[in-house]
Short mmCIF file of C-alpha atoms in Angstrom, two decimals:
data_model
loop_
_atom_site.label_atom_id
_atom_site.label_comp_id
_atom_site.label_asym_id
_atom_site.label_seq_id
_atom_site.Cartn_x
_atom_site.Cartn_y
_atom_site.Cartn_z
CA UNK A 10 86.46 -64.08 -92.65
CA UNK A 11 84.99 -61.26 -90.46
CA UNK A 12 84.62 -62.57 -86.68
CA UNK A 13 82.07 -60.34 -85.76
CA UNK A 14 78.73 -59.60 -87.99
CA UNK A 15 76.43 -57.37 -87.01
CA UNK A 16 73.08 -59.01 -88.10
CA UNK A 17 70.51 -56.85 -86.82
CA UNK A 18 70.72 -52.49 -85.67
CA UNK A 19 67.05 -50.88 -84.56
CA UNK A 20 66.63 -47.35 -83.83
CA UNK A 21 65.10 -46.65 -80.61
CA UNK A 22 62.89 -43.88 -79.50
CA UNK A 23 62.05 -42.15 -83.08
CA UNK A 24 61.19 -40.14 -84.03
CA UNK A 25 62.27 -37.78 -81.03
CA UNK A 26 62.73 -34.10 -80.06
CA UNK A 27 66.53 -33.23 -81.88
CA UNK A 28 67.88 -32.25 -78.64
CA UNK A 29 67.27 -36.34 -77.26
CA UNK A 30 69.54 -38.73 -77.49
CA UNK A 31 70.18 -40.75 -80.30
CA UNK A 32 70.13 -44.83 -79.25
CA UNK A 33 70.52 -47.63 -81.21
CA UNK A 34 69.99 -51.12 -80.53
CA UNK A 35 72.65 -53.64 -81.49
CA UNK A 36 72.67 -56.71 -82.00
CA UNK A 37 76.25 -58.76 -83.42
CA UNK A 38 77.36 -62.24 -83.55
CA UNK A 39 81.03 -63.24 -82.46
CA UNK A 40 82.22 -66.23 -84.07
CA UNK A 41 85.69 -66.43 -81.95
CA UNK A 42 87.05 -65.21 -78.85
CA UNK A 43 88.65 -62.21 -79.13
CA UNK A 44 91.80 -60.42 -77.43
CA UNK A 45 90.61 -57.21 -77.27
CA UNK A 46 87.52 -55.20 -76.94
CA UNK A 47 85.08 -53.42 -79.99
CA UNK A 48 85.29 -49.84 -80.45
CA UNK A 49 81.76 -48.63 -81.38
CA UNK A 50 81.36 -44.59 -82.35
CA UNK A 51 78.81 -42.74 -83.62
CA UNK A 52 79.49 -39.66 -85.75
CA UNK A 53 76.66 -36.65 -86.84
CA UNK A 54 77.04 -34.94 -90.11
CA UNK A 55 76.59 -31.64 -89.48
CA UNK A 56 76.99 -30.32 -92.90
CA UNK A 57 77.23 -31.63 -96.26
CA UNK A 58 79.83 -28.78 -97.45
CA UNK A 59 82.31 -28.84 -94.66
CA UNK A 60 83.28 -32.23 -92.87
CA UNK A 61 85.14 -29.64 -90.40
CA UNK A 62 81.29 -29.83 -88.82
CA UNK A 63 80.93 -33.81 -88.67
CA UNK A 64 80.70 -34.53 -84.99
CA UNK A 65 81.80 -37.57 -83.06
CA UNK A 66 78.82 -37.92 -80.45
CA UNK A 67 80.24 -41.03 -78.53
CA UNK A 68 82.81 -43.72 -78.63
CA UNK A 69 82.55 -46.82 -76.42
CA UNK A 70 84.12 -49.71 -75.81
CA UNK A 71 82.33 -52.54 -75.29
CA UNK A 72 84.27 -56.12 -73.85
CA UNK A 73 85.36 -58.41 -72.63
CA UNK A 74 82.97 -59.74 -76.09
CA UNK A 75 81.58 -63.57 -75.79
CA UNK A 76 81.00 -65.94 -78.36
CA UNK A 77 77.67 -65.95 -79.82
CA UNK A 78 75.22 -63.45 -80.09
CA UNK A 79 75.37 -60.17 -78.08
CA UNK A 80 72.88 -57.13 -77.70
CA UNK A 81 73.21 -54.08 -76.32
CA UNK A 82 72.11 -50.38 -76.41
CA UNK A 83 74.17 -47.44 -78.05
CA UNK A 84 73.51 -43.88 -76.88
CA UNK A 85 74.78 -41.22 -77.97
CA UNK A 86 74.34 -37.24 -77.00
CA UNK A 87 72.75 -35.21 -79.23
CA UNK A 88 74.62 -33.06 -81.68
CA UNK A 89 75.86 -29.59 -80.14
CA UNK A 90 74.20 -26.99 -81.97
CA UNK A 91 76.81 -24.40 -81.67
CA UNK A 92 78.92 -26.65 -84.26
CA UNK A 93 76.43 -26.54 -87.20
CA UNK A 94 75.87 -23.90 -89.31
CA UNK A 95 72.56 -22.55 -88.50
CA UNK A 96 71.43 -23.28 -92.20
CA UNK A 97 72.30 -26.92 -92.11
CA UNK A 98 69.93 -27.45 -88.90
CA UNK A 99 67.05 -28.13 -90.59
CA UNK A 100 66.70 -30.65 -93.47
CA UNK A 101 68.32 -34.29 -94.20
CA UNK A 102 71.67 -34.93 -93.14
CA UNK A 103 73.20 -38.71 -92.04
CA UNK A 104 74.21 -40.05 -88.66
CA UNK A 105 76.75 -43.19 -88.38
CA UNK A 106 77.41 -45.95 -86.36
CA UNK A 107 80.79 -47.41 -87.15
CA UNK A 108 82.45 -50.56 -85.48
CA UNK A 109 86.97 -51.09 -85.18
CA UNK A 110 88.90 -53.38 -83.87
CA UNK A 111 92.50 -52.73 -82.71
CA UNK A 112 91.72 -49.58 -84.52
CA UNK A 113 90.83 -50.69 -87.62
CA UNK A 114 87.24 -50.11 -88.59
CA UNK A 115 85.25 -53.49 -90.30
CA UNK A 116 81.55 -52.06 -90.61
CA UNK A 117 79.98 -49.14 -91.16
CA UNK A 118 76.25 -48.19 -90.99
CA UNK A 119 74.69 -44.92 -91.74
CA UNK A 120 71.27 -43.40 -91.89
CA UNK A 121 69.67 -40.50 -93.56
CA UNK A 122 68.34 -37.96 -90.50
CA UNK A 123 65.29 -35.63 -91.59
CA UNK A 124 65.53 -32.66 -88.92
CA UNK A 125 62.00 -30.70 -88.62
CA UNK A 126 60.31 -27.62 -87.32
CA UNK A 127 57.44 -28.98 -85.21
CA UNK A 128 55.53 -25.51 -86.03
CA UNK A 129 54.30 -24.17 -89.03
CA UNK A 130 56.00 -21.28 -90.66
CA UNK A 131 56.09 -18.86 -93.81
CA UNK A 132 57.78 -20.97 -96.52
CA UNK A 133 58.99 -17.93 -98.25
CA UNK A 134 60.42 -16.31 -94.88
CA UNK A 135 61.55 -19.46 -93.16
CA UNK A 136 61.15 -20.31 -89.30
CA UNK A 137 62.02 -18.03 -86.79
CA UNK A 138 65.61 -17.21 -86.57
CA UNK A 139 67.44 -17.91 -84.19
CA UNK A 140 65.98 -21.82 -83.95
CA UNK A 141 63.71 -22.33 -81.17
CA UNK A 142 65.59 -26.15 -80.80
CA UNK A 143 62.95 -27.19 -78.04
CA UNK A 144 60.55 -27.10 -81.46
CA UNK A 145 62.68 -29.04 -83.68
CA UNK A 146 61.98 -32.66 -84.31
CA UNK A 147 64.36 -35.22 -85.50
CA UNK A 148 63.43 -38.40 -87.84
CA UNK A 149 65.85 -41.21 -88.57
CA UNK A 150 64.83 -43.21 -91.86
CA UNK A 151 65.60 -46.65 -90.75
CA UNK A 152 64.30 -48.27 -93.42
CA UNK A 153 66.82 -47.75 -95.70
CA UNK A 154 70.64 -48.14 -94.19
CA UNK A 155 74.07 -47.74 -95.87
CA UNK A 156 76.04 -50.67 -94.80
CA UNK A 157 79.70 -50.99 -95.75
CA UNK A 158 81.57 -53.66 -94.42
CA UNK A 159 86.00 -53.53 -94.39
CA UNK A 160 88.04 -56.76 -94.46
CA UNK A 161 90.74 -56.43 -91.85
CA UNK A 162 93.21 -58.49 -89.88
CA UNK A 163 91.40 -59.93 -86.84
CA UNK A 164 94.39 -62.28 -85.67
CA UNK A 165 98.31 -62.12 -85.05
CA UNK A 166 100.85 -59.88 -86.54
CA UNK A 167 101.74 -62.06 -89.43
CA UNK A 168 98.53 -62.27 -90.36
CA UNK A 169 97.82 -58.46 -90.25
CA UNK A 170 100.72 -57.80 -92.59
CA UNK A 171 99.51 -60.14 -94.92
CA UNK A 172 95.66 -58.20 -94.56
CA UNK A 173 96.95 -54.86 -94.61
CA UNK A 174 97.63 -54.05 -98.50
CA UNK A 175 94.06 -55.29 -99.17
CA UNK A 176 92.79 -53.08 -96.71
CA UNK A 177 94.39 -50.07 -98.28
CA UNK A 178 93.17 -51.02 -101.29
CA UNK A 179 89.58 -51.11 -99.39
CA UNK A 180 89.94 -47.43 -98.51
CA UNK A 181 91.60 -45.70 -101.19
CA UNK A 182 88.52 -47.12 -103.54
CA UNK A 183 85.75 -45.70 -100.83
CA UNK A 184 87.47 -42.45 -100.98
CA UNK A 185 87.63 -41.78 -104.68
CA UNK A 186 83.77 -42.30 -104.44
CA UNK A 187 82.49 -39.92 -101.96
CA UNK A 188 81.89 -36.52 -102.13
CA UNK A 189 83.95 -35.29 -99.36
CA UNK A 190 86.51 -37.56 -100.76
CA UNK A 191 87.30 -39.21 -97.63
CA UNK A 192 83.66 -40.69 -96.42
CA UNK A 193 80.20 -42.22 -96.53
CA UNK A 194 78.66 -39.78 -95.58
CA UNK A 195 79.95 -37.56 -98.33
CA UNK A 196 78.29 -40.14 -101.01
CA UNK A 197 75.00 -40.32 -98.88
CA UNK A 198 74.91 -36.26 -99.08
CA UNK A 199 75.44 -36.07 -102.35
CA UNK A 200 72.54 -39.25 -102.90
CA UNK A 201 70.54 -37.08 -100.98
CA UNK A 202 70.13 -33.65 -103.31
CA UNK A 203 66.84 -34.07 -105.49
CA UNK A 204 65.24 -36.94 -103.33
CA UNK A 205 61.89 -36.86 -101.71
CA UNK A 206 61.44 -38.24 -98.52
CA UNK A 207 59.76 -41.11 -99.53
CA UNK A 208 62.39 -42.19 -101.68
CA UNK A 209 65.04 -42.04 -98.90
CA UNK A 210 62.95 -43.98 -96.95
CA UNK A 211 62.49 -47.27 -99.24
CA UNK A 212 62.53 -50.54 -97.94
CA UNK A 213 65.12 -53.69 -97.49
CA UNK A 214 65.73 -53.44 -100.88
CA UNK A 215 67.42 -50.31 -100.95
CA UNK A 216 70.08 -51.44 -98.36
CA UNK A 217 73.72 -51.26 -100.15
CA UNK A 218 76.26 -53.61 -98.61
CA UNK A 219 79.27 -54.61 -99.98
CA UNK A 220 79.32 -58.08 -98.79
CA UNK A 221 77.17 -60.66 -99.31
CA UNK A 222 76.30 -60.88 -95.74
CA UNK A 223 72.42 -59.69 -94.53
CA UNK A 224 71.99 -57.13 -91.94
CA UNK A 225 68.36 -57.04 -91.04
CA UNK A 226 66.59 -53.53 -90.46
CA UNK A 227 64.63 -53.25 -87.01
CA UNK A 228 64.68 -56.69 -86.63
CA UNK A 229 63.09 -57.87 -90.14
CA UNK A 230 63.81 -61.09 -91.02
CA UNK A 231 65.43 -62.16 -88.16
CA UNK A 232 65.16 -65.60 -87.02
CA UNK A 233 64.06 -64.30 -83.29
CA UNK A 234 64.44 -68.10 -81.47
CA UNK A 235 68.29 -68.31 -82.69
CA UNK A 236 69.16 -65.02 -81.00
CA UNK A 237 70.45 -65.71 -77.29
CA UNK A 238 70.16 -62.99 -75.47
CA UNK A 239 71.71 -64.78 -72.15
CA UNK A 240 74.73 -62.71 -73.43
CA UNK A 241 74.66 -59.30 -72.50
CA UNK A 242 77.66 -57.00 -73.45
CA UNK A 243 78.75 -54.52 -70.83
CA UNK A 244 79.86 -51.26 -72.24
CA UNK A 245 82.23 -49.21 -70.80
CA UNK A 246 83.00 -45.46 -72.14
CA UNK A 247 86.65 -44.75 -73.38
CA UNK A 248 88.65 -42.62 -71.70
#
C-alpha cells in the first residue's frame, strides 16, 4: 500500500508567457510517518525525437512530511531555449511532475504543453526566425493528465528486498511501451501525432492511471471540507 497519494495537482498561472515559470499546486495525503523526505522533480520534453533534449527544470525536497493532508506550491524555471531545437519550440510537447522516495519514484503525472506564437504569421513561411520568445505563449492542457503510479518499498530493508523484483517488473513493462523506450513521455509524444487540440484536452475521463486510486484535476471532485490545510509542507531545494 502506497503511503503517500497525491489526490489533487492544479496548474497555476495558465496559460502564461513560455518564458514564466511553470507552478503547480499540490496537494498529497500521508497515511504514515515517514523517515525521510519526498523528492519532487519536474522534467520538460524538449523534443519528441531526441530525449538528449528532455530537461530537468527543478528538483526539491520537501520534509520533514506530516500525516494527513499537505499542500504546497511547485515552481519550476522555464525551459532554456538554447537546449531545444529551434523546430521543436513551437507546437505540443509534455511537461512532468514526478514524485520518489529514497530514490525510487511511486507517481508520475504528465501533461500535454501547446507552445504558441502570440502573433499572426504566414502559414506557408512560418514565424519569424530566430523566435521572438517574449511573443511565445505557453498552454498546459490540464484537463486531461497521464497519471502512472509505481509500487515500491516504503519501509525497512527486508521489506524492500521483498518489493524490489515487482518493481522491476513495473519498469521493464513501461519501457517496452513508450516510444523513446525508456519513458512517458515518449508514449504521450507518440499519442500526440494526428490529434487536434481539442482532443488532447478532454475531460476526467480521459485520465489513464494505473491504479485504482482517483487523482482529481484542478480540484474536481474533491471533497474541499476533508482537506486540512493546517499542514503546510516546507520545501527546501536539493543541493
Amino acid at each position: 500500500m502506497a503511503l503517500v497519494n497525491v489526490v489533487n495537482m492544479a496548474v497555476l498561472d495558465n496559460p502564461a508567457p513560455f518564458l514564466s515559470p511553470f507552478s503547480f499546486e499540490i496537494t498529497f495525503e500521508c497515511l504514515q510517518p515517514l523517515d525521510d523526505d519526498l523528492e519532487w522533480k519536474v522534467l520538460y520534453v524538449g523534443s519528441a525525437e531526441d530525449t538528449s533534449h528532455d530537461q530537468v527544470l527543478d528538483e526539491i525536497l520537501v520534509g520533514p512530511v506530516p500525516v494527513g493532508i499537505n499542500k504546497f506550491v511547485l515552481q519550476a524555471d522555464a525551459p532554456d531555449t538554447s537546449q531545444i531545437p529551434e523546430g521543436d519550440i513551437l507546437g505540443v510537447t509534455v511537461v512532468l511532475v514526478t514524485c520518489s522516495y529514497r530514490e525510487k519514484e511511486f507517481v508520475r503525472v504528465g501533461y500535454y504543453v501547446n507552445n504558441e506564437y502570440s502573433e499572426q504569421y504566414d502559414e506557408e513561411v512560418g514565424p519569424p526566425r530566430p523566435l521572438d520568445m517574449d511573443k511565445v505563449r505557453r498552454a498546459v492542457l490540464s484537463e486531461k493528465p497521464r497519471v502512472t503510479r509505481f509500487a515500491i518499498p516504503w519501509g525497512d530493508k527486508e521489506e524492500e528486498g521483498q518489493t524490489s523484483s515487482q518493481q522491476e517488473n513495473q519498469q521493464q513493462q513501461i519501457q517496452g511501451q513508450s516510444l523513446h523506450g525508456q519513458s512517458m513521455e515518449g508514449q504521450m509524444m507518440e499519442d500526440v501525432k494526428g490529434m487536434t487540440l481539442e482532443e488532447m484536452g478532454g475531460g476526467d475521463a480521459d485520465i489513464v492511471d494505473e491504479d485504482e486510486d482517483d487523482i482529481s484535476v484542478e480540484g474536481k471532485d474533491m471533497m474541499m471540507e476533508d482537506v486540512m490545510m493546517g499542514n503546510l509542507v516546507a520545501a527546501s531545494a536539493m543541493e
